[in-house]
PDB file of C-alpha atoms in Angstrom:
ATOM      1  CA  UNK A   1      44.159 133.745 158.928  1.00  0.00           C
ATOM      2  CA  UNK A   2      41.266 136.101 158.272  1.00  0.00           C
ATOM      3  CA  UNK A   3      38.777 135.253 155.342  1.00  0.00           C
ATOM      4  CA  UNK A   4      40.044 136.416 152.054  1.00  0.00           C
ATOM      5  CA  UNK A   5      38.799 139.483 150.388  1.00  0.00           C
ATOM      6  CA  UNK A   6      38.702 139.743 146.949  1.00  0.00           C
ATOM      7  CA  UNK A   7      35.376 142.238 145.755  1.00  0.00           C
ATOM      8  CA  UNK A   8      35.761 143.708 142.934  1.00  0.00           C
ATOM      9  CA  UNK A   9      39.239 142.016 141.483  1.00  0.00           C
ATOM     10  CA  UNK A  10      40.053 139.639 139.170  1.00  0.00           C
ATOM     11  CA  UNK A  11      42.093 136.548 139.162  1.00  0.00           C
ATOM     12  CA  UNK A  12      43.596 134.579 136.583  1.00  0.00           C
ATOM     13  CA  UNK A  13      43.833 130.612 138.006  1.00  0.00           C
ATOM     14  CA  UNK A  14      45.790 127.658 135.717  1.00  0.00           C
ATOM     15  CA  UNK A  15      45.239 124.498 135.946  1.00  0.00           C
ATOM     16  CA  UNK A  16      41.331 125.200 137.010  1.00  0.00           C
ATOM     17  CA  UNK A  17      39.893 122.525 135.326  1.00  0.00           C
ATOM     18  CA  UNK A  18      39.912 120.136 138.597  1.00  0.00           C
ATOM     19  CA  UNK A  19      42.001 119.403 141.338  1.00  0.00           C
ATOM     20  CA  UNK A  20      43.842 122.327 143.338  1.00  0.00           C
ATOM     21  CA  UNK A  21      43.088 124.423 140.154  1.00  0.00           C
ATOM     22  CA  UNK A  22      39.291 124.131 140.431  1.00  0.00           C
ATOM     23  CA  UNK A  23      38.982 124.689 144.331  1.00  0.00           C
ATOM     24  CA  UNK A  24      41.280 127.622 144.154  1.00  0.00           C
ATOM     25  CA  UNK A  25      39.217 129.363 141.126  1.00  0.00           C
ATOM     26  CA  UNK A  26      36.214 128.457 143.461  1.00  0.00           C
ATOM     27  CA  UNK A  27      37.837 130.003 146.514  1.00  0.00           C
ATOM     28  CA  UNK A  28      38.454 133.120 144.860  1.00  0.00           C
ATOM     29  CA  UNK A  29      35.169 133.448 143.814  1.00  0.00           C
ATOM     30  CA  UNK A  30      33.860 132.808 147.271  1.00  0.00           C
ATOM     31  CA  UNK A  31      36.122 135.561 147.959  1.00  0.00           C
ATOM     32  CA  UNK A  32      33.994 137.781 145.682  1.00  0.00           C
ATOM     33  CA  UNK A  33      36.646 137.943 142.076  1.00  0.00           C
ATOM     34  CA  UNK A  34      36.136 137.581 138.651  1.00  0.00           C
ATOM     35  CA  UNK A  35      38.068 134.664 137.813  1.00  0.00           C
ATOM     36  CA  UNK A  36      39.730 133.834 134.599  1.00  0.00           C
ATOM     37  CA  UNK A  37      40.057 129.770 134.396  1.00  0.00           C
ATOM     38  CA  UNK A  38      42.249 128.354 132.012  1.00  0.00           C
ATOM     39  CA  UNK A  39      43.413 125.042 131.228  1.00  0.00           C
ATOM     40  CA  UNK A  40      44.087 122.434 127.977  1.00  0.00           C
ATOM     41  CA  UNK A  41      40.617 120.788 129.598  1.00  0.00           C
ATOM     42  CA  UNK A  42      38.076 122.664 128.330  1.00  0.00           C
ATOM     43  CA  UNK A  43      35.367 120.269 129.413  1.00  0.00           C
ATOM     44  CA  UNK A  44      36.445 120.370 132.585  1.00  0.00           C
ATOM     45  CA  UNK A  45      36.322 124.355 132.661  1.00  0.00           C
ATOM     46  CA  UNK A  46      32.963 124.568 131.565  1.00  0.00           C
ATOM     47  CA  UNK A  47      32.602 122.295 134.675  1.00  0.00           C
ATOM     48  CA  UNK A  48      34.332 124.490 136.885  1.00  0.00           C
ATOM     49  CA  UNK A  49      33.229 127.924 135.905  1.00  0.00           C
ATOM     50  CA  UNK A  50      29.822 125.857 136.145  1.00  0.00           C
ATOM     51  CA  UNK A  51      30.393 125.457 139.952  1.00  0.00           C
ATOM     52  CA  UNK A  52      31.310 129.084 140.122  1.00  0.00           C
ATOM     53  CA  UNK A  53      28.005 130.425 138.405  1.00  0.00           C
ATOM     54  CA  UNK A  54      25.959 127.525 141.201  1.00  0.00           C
ATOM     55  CA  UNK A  55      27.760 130.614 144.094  1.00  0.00           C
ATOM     56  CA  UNK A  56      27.096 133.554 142.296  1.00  0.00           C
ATOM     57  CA  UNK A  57      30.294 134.625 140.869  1.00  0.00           C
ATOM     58  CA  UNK A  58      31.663 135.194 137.973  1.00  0.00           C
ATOM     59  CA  UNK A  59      34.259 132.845 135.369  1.00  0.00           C
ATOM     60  CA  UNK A  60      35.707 133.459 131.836  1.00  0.00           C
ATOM     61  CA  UNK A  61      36.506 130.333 130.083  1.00  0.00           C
ATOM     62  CA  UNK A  62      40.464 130.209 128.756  1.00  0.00           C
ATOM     63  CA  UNK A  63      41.033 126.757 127.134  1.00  0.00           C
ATOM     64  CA  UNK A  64      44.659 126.711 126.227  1.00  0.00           C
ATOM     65  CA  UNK A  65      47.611 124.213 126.365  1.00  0.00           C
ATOM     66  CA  UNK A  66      50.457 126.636 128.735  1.00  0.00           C
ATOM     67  CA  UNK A  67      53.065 124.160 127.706  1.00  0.00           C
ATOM     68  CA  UNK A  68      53.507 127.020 124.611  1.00  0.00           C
ATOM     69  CA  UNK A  69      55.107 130.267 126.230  1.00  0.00           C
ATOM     70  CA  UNK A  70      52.481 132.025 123.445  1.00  0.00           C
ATOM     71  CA  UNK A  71      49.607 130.813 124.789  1.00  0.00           C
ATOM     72  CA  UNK A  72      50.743 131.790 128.468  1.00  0.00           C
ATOM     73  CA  UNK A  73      50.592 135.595 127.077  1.00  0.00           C
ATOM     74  CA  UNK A  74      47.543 134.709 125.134  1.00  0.00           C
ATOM     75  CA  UNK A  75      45.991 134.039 128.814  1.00  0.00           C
ATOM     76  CA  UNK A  76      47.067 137.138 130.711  1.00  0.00           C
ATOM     77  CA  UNK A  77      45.773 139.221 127.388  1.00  0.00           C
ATOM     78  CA  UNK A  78      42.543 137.448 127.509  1.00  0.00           C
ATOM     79  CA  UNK A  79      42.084 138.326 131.466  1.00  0.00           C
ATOM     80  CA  UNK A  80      42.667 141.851 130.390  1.00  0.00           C
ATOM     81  CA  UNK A  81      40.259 141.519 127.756  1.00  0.00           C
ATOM     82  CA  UNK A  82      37.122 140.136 129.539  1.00  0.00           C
ATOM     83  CA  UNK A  83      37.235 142.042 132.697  1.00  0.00           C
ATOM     84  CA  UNK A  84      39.908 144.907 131.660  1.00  0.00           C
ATOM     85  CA  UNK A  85      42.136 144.770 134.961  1.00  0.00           C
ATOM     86  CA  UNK A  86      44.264 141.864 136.506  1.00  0.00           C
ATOM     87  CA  UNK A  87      44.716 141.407 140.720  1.00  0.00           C
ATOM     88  CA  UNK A  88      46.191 138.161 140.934  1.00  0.00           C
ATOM     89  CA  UNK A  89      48.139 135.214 139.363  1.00  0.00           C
ATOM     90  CA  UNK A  90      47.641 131.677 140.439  1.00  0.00           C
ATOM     91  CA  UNK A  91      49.917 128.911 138.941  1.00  0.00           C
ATOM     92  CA  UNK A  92      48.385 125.897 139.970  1.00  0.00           C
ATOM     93  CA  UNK A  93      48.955 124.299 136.473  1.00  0.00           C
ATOM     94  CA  UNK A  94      51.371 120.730 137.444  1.00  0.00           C
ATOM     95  CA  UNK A  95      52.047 117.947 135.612  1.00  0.00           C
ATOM     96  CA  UNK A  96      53.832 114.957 137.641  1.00  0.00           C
ATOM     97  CA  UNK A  97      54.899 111.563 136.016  1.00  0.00           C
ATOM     98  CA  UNK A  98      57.349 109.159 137.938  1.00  0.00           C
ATOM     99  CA  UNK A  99      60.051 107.534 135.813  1.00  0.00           C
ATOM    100  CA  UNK A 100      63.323 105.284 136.429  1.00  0.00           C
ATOM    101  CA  UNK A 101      65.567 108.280 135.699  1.00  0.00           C
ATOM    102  CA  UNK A 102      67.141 106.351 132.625  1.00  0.00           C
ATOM    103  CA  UNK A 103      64.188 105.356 131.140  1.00  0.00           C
ATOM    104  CA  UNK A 104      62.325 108.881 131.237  1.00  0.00           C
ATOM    105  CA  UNK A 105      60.916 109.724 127.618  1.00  0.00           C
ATOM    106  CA  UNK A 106      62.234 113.377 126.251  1.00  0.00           C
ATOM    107  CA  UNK A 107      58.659 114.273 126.547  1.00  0.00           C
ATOM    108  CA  UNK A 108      57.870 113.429 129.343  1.00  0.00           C
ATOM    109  CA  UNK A 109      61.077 115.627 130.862  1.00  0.00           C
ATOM    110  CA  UNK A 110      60.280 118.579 128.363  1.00  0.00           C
ATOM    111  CA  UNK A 111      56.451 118.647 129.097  1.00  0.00           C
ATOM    112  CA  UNK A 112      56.869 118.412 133.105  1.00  0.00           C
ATOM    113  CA  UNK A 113      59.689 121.416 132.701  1.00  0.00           C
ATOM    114  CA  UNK A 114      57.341 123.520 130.189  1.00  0.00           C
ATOM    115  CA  UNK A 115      54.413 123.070 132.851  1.00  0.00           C
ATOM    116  CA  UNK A 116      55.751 123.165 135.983  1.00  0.00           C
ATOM    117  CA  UNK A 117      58.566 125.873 135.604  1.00  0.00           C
ATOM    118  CA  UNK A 118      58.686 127.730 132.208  1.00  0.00           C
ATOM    119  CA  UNK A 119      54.455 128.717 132.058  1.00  0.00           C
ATOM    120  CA  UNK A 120      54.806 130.137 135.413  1.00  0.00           C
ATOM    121  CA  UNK A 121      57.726 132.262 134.330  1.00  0.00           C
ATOM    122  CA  UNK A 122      56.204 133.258 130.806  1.00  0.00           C
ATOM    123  CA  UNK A 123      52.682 134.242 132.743  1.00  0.00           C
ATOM    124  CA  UNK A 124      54.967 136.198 135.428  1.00  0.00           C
ATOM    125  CA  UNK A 125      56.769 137.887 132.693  1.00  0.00           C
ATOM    126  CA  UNK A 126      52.907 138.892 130.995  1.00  0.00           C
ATOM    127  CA  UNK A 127      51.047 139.507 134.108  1.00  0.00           C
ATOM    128  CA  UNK A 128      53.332 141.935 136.106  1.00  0.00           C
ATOM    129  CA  UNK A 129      53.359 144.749 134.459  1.00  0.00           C
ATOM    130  CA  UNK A 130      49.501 144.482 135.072  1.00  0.00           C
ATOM    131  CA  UNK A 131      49.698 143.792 138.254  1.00  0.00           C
ATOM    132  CA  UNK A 132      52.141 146.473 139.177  1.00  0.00           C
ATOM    133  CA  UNK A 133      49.540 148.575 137.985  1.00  0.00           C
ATOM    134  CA  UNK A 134      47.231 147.108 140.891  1.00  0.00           C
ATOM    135  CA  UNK A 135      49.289 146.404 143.406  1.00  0.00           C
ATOM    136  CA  UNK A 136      48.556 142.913 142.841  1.00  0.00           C
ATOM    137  CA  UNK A 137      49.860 139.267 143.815  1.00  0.00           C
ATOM    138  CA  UNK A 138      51.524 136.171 142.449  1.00  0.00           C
ATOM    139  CA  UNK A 139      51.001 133.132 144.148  1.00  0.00           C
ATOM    140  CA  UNK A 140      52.979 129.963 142.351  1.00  0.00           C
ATOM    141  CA  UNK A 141      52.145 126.399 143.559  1.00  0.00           C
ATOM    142  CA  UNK A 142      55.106 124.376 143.983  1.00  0.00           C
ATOM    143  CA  UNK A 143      55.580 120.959 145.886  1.00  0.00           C
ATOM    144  CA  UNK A 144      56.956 119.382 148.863  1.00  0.00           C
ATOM    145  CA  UNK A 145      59.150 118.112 146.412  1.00  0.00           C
ATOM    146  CA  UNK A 146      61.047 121.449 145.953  1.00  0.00           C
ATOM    147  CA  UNK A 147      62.667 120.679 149.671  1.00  0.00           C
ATOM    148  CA  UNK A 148      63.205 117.141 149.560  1.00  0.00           C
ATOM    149  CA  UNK A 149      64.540 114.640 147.504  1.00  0.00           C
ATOM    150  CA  UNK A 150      61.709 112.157 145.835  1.00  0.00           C
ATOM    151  CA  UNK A 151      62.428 108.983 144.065  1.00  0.00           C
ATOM    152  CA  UNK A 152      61.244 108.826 140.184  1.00  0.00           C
ATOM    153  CA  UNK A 153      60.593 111.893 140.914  1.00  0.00           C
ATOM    154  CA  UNK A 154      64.006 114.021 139.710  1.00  0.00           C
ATOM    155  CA  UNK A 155      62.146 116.394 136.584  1.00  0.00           C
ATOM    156  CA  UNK A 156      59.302 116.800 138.892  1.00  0.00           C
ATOM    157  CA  UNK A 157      61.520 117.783 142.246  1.00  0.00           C
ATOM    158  CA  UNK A 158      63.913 119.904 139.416  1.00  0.00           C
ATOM    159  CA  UNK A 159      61.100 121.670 137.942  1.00  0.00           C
ATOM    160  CA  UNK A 160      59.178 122.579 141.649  1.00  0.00           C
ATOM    161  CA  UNK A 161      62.690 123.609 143.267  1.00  0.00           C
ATOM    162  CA  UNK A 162      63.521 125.960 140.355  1.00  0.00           C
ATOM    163  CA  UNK A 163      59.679 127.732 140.566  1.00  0.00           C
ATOM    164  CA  UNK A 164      60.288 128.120 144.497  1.00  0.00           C
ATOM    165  CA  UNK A 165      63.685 129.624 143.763  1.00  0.00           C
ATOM    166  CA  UNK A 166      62.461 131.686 140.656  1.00  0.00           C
ATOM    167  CA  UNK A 167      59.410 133.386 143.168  1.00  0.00           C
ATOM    168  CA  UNK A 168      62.061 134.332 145.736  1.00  0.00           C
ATOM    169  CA  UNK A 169      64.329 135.984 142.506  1.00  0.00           C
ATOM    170  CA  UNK A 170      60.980 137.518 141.611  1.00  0.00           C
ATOM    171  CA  UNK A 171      60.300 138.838 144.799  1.00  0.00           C
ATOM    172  CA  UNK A 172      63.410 140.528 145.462  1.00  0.00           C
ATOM    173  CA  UNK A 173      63.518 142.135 141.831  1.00  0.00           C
ATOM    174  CA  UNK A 174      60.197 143.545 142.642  1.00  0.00           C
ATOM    175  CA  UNK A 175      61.004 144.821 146.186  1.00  0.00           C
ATOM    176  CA  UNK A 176      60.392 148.403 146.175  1.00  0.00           C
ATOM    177  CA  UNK A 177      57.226 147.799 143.888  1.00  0.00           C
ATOM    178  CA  UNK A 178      53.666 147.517 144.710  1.00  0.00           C
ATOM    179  CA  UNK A 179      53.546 143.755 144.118  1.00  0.00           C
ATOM    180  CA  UNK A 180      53.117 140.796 146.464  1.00  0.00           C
ATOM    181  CA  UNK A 181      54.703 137.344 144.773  1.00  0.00           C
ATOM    182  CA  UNK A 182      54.770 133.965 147.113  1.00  0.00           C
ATOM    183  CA  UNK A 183      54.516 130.251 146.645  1.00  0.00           C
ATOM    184  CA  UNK A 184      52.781 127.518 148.785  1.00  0.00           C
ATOM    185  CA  UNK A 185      53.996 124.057 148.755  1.00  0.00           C
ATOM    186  CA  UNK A 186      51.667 121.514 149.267  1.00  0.00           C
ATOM    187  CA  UNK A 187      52.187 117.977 149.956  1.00  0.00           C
ATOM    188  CA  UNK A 188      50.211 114.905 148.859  1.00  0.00           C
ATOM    189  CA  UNK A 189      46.447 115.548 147.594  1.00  0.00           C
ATOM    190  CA  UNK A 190      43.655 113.481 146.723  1.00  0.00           C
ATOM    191  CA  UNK A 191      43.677 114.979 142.846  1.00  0.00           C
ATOM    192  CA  UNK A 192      43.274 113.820 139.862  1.00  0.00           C
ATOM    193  CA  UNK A 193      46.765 114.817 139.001  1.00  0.00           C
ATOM    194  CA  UNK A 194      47.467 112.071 142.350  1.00  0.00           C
ATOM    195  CA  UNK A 195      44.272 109.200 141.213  1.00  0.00           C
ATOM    196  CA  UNK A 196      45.900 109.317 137.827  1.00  0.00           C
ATOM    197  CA  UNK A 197      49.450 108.432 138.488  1.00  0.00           C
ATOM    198  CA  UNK A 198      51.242 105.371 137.159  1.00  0.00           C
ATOM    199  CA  UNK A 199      54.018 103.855 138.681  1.00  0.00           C
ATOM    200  CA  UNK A 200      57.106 102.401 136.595  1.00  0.00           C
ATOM    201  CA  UNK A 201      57.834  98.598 136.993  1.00  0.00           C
ATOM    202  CA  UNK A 202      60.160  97.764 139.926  1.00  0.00           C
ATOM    203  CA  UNK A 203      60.552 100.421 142.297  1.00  0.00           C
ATOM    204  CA  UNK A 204      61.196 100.344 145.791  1.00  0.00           C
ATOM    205  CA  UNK A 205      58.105 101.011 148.217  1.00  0.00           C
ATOM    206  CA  UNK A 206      60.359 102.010 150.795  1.00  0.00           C
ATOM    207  CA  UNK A 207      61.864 104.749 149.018  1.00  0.00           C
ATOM    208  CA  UNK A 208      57.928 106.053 147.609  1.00  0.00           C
ATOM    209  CA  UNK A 209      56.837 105.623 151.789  1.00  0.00           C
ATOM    210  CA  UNK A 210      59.828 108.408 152.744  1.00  0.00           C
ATOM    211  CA  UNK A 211      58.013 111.223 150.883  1.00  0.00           C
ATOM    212  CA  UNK A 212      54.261 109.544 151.557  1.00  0.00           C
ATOM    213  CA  UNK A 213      53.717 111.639 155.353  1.00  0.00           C
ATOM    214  CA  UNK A 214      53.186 110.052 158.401  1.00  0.00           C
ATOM    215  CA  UNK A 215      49.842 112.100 158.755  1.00  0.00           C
ATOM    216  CA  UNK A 216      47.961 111.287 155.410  1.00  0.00           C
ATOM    217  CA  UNK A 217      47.120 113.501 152.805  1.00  0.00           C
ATOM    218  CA  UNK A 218      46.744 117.163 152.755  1.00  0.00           C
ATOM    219  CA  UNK A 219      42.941 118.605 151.982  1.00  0.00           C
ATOM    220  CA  UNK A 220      42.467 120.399 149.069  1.00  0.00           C
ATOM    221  CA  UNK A 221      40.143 123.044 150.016  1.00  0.00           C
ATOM    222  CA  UNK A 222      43.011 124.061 153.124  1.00  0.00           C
ATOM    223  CA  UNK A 223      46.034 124.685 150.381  1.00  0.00           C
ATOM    224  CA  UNK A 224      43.362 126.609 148.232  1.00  0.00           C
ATOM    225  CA  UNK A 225      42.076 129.277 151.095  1.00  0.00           C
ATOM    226  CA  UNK A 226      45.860 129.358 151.180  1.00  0.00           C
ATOM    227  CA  UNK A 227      45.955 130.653 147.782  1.00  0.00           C
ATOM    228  CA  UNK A 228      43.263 132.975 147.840  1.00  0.00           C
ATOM    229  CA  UNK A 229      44.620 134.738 151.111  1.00  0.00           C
ATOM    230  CA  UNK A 230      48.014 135.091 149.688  1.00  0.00           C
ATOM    231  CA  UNK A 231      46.061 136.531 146.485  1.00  0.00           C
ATOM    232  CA  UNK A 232      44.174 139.251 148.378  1.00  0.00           C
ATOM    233  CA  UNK A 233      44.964 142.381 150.108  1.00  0.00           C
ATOM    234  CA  UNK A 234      44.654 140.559 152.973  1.00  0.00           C
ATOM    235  CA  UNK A 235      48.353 139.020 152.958  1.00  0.00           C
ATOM    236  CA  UNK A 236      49.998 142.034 152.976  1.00  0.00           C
ATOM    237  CA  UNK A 237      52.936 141.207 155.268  1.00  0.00           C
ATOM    238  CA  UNK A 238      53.824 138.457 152.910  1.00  0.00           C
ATOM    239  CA  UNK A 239      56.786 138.638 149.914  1.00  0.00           C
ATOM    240  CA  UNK A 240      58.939 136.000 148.495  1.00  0.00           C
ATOM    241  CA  UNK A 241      57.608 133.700 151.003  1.00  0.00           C
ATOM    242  CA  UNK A 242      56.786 130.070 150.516  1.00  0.00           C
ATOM    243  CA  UNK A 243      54.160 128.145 152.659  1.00  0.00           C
ATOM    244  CA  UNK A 244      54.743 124.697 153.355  1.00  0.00           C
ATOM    245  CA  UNK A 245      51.443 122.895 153.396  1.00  0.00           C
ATOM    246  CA  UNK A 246      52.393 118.971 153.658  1.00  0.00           C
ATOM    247  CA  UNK A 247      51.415 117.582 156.766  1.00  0.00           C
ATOM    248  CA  UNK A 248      55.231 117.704 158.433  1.00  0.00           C
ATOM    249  CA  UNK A 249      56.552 115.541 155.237  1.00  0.00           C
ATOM    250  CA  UNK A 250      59.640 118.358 154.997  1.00  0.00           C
ATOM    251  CA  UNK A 251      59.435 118.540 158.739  1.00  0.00           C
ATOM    252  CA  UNK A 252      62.774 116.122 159.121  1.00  0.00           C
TER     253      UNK A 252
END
């Protein structure tokens, strides 16, 4: 995999305010883009587009909560605004929460659906036309989980199966069109969306150590040079493609 190349374009990352989100906005500005960060965290934006400014590239701050399809437009129209193109389209934005299936709060369900699965389609549905007009990329971040079944984990597997599925729909609409749309599916990382977990009251550790990986947990900084290869020009021969990054946990 050659070094990502990205002078001159601009980026639009969710979920940038740490984790996956932050070293792929980081990444990408190695890379040499203009990156517009957004996530419900502003703090933790500031932070991040901090970092950015310490390597001598450039961030635009988007604090909004993508759980609203409005505010997923609102995102792709600010990009245009502050740097008046749009290259790429990273959907790192998760949200994970492990539940007994009966005892899952509404919420819970609706806000892991509205995150995972409906903000990437709503930013698709604003960015492409943009994109189109740059023969630009989408690159969606979904999950081991898409590929194999997790305990306590059935909105979360749902939600990351349907965005694999819905970037391989996308990339066949857009076939004959200058646009590049793929996925990478990481396994286990040392996030906070990973530190912050709770577990619900009696489950079985068995059934958590069958989607844990026999080889540890994947880095962070390896699934987001992922990202900002499949962003650039650079990943040309890829389209409706979906990287597995987990260490061999889908392996068998």
């Amino acid at each position: 995999m050659t070094p990502p190349s990205m002078v001159d374009k601009v980026a639009l990352v969710t979920g940038a305010a740490s984790g996956l989100g932050r070293a792929t906005a980081i990444a990408l500005a190695r890379a040499g883009a203009s990156v517009c960060i957004v996530d419900v965290n502003a703090q933790g934006l500031a932070d991040t587009a901090g970092e950015i400014a310490a390597i001598g590239g450039v961030a635009h701050i988007h604090s909004a909560d993508l759980s609203q399809p409005d505010n997923c437009g609102a995102a792709v129209a600010t990009t245009l605004s502050a740097f008046g193109r749009l290259d790429a389209l990273c959907n790192v934005a998760g949200v994970i929460k492990f539940a007994h299936t009966p005892d899952m709060a509404a919420r819970d369900y609706m806000l892991t659906m509205a995150v995972n699965l409906h903000a990437p389609f709503f930013l698709c549905q604003a960015a492409i036309p943009h994109l189109l007009d740059q023969d630009g990329a989408i690159v969606n971040v979904t999950s081991s989980a898409a590929f194999v079944g997790e305990a306590y984990l059935a909105a979360y597997c749902a939600s990351k199966a349907g965005l694999t599925h819905m970037t391989k729909a996308l990339a066949m609409e857009y076939m004959h069109q200058p646009i590049r749309i793929n996925a990478v599916a990481p396994g286990g990382m040392m996030t906070g969306i990973v530190t912050g977990l709770t577990m619900p009251d009696n489950i079985d550790p068995s059934l958590i150590a069958r989607f844990s990986g026999l080889r540890g947990l994947v880095e962070v900084d390896e699934v987001a040079q992922t990202i900002a290869w499949l962003a650039s020009p650079g990943a040309q021969g890829f389209h409706g493609a979906c990287i597995n990054i987990d260490r061999g946990i889908t392996a068998g």
